[in-house]
mmCIF file of C-alpha atoms and ligand atoms in Angstrom:
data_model
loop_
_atom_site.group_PDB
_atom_site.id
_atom_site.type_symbol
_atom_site.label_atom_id
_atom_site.label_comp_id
_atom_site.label_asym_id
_atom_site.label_seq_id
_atom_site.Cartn_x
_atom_site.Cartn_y
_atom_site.Cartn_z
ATOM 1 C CA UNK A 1 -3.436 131.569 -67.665
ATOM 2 C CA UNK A 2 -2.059 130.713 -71.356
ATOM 3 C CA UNK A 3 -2.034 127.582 -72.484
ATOM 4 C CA UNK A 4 -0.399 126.143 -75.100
ATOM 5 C CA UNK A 5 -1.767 123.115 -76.615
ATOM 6 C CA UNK A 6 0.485 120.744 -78.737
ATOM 7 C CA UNK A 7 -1.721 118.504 -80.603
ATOM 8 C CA UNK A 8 -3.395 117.203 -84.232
ATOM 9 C CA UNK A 9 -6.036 115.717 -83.296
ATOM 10 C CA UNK A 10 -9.387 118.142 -83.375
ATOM 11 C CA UNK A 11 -11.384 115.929 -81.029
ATOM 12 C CA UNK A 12 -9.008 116.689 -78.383
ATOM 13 C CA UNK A 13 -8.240 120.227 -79.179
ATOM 14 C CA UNK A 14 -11.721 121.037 -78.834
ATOM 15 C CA UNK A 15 -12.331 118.905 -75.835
ATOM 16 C CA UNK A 16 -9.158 120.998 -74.084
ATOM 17 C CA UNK A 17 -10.523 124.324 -74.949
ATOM 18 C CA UNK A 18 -13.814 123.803 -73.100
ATOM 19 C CA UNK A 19 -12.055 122.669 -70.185
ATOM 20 C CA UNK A 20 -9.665 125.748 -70.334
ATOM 21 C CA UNK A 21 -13.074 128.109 -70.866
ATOM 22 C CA UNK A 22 -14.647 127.180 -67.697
ATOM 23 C CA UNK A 23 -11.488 128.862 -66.161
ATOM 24 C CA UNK A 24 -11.066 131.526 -68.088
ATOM 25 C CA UNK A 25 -7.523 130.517 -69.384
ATOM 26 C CA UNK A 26 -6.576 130.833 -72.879
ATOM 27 C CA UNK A 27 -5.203 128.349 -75.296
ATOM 28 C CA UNK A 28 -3.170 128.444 -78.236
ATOM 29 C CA UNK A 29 -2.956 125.349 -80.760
ATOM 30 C CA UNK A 30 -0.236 124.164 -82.671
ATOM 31 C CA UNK A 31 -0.638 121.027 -84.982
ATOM 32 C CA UNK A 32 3.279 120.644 -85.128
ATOM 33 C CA UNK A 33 6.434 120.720 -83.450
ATOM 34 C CA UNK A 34 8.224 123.618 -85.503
ATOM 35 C CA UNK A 35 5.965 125.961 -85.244
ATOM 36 C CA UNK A 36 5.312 125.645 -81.603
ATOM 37 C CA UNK A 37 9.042 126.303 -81.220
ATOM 38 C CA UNK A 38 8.896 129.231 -83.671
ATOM 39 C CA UNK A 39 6.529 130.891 -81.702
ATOM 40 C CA UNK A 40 7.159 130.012 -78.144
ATOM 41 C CA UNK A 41 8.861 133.362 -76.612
ATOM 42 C CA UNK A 42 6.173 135.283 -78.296
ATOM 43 C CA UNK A 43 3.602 133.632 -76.554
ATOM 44 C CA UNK A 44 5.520 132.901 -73.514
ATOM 45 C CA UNK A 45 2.522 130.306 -72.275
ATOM 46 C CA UNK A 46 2.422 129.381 -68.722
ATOM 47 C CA UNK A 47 1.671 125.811 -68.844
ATOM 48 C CA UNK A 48 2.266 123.559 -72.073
ATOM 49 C CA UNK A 49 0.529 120.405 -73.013
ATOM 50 C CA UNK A 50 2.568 118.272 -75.899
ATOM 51 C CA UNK A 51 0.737 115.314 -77.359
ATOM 52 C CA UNK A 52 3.682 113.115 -78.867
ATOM 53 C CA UNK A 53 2.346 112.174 -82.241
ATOM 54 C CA UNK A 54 2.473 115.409 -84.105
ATOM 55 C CA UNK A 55 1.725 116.132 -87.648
ATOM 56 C CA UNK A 56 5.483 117.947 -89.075
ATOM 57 C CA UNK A 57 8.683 115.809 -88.934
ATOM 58 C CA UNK A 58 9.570 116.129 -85.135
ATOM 59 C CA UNK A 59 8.070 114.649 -82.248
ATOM 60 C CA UNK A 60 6.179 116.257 -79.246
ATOM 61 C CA UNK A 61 9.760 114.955 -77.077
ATOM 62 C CA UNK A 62 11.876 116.305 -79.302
ATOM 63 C CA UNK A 63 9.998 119.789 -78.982
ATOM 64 C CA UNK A 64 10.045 119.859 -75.246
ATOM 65 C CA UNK A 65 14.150 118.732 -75.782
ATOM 66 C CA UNK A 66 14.115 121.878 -78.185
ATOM 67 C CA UNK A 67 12.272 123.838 -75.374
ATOM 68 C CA UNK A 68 14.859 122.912 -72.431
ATOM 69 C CA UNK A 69 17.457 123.522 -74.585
ATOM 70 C CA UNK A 70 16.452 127.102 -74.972
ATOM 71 C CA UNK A 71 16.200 127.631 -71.639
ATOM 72 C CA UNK A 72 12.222 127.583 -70.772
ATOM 73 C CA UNK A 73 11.054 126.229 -67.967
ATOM 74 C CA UNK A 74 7.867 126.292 -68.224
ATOM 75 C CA UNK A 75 5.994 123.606 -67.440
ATOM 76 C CA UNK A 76 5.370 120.586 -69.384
ATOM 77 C CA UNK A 77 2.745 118.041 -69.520
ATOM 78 C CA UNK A 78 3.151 115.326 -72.111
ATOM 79 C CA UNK A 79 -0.280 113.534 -73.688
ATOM 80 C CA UNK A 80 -0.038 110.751 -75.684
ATOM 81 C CA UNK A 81 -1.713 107.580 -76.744
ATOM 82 C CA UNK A 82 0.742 105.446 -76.347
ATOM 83 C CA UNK A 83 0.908 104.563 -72.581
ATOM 84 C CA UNK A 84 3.645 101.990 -73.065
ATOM 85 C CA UNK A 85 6.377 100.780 -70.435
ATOM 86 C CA UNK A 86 8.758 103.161 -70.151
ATOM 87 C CA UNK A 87 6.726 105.917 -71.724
ATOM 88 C CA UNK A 88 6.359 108.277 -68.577
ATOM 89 C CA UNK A 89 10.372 108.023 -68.222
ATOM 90 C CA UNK A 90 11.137 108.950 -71.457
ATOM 91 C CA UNK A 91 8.878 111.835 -70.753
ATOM 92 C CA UNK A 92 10.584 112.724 -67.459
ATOM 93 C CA UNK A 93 13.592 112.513 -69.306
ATOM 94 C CA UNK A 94 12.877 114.818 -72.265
ATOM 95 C CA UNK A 95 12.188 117.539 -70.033
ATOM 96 C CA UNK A 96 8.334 116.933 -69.087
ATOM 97 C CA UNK A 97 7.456 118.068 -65.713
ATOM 98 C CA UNK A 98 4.053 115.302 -66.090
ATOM 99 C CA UNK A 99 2.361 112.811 -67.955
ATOM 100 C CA UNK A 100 -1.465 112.129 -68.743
ATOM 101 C CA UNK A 101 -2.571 109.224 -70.864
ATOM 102 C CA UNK A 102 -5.288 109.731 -73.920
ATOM 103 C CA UNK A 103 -8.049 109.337 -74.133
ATOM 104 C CA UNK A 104 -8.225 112.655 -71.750
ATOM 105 C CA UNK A 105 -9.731 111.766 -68.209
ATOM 106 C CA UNK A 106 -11.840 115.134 -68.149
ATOM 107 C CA UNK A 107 -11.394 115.119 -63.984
ATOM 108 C CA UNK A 108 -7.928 115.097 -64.052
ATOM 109 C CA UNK A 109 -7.435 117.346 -66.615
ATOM 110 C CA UNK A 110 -9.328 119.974 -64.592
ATOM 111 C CA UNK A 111 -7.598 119.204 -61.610
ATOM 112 C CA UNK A 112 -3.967 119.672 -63.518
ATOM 113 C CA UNK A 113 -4.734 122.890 -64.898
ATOM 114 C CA UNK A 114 -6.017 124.183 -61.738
ATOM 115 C CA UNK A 115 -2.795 122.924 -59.913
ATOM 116 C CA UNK A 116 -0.760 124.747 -62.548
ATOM 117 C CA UNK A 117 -2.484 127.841 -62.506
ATOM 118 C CA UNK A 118 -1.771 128.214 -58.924
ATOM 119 C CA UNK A 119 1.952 127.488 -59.431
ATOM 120 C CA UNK A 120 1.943 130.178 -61.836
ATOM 121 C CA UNK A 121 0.323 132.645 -59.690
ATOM 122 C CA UNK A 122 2.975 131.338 -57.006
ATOM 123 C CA UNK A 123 5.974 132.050 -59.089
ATOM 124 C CA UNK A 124 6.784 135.128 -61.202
ATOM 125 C CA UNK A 125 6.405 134.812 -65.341
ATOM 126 C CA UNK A 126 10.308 136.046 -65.877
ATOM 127 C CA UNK A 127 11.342 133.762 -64.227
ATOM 128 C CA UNK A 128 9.763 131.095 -66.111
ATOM 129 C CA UNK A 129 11.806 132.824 -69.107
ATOM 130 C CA UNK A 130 15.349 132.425 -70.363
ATOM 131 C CA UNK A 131 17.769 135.281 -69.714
ATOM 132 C CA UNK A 132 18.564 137.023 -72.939
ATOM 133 C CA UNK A 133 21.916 136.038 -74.949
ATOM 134 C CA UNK A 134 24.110 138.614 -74.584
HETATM 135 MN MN1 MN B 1 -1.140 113.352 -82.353
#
């Protein structure tokens, strides 16, 4: 499975990647929100983790806004630091299919990547994809 990883912070980059290595799945890193929407359709990822603090000028909601608006719907799991009242609503709302809190429970992590990679294998990639403009 492809991952794509969302985040600035190394610790936690690093800390993801070992979890995704035990199960084979790949991950791809970007430290800000513009250039994970660049280069979204090339990578076409089948599970996404956004932290919410990104370095850049847009936020890890406003990517997965950017990323609904385009028309993927792949899923989304939100990370962030900041588990604050009303923070896993705002996620919902953005577009986020989940929600984990930092500092990363290792466990869970596992467990969410292994429930996603079994979706994926469930459901056809193209259809994860937005139909070409005509
Ligand atoms: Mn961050």
């Amino acid at each position: 499975m492809k991952i794509m990883y969302v985040e600035d912070n190394p610790a936690n980059i690093s800390l993801v990647q070992r979890i995704a290595r035990m199960g084979e799945h790949e991950v791809i890193n970007y430290t800000n929100g513009e250039s994970a929407i660049e280069h979204f359709a090339e990578h076409r990822p089948d599970l996404v983790l956004m932290d919410l603090q990104l370095e850049g000028r847009i936020s890890g909601l406003d990517v997965v806004r950017k990323l609904r608006e385009l028309g993927f719907s792949t899923p989304i799991v939100a990370v962030t630091a900041y588990a604050m009242v009303g923070d896993r609503e705002r996620c919902l709302e953005a577009g986020c299919d989940s929600y984990l809190s930092k500092p990363l429970p290792v466990a869970e992590v596992v467990e969410m990547v292994k429930r996603y990679e079994l979706r994926a294998q469930a459901a056809p990639k193209a259809a994860s994809q937005p139909e070409p403009l005509d």
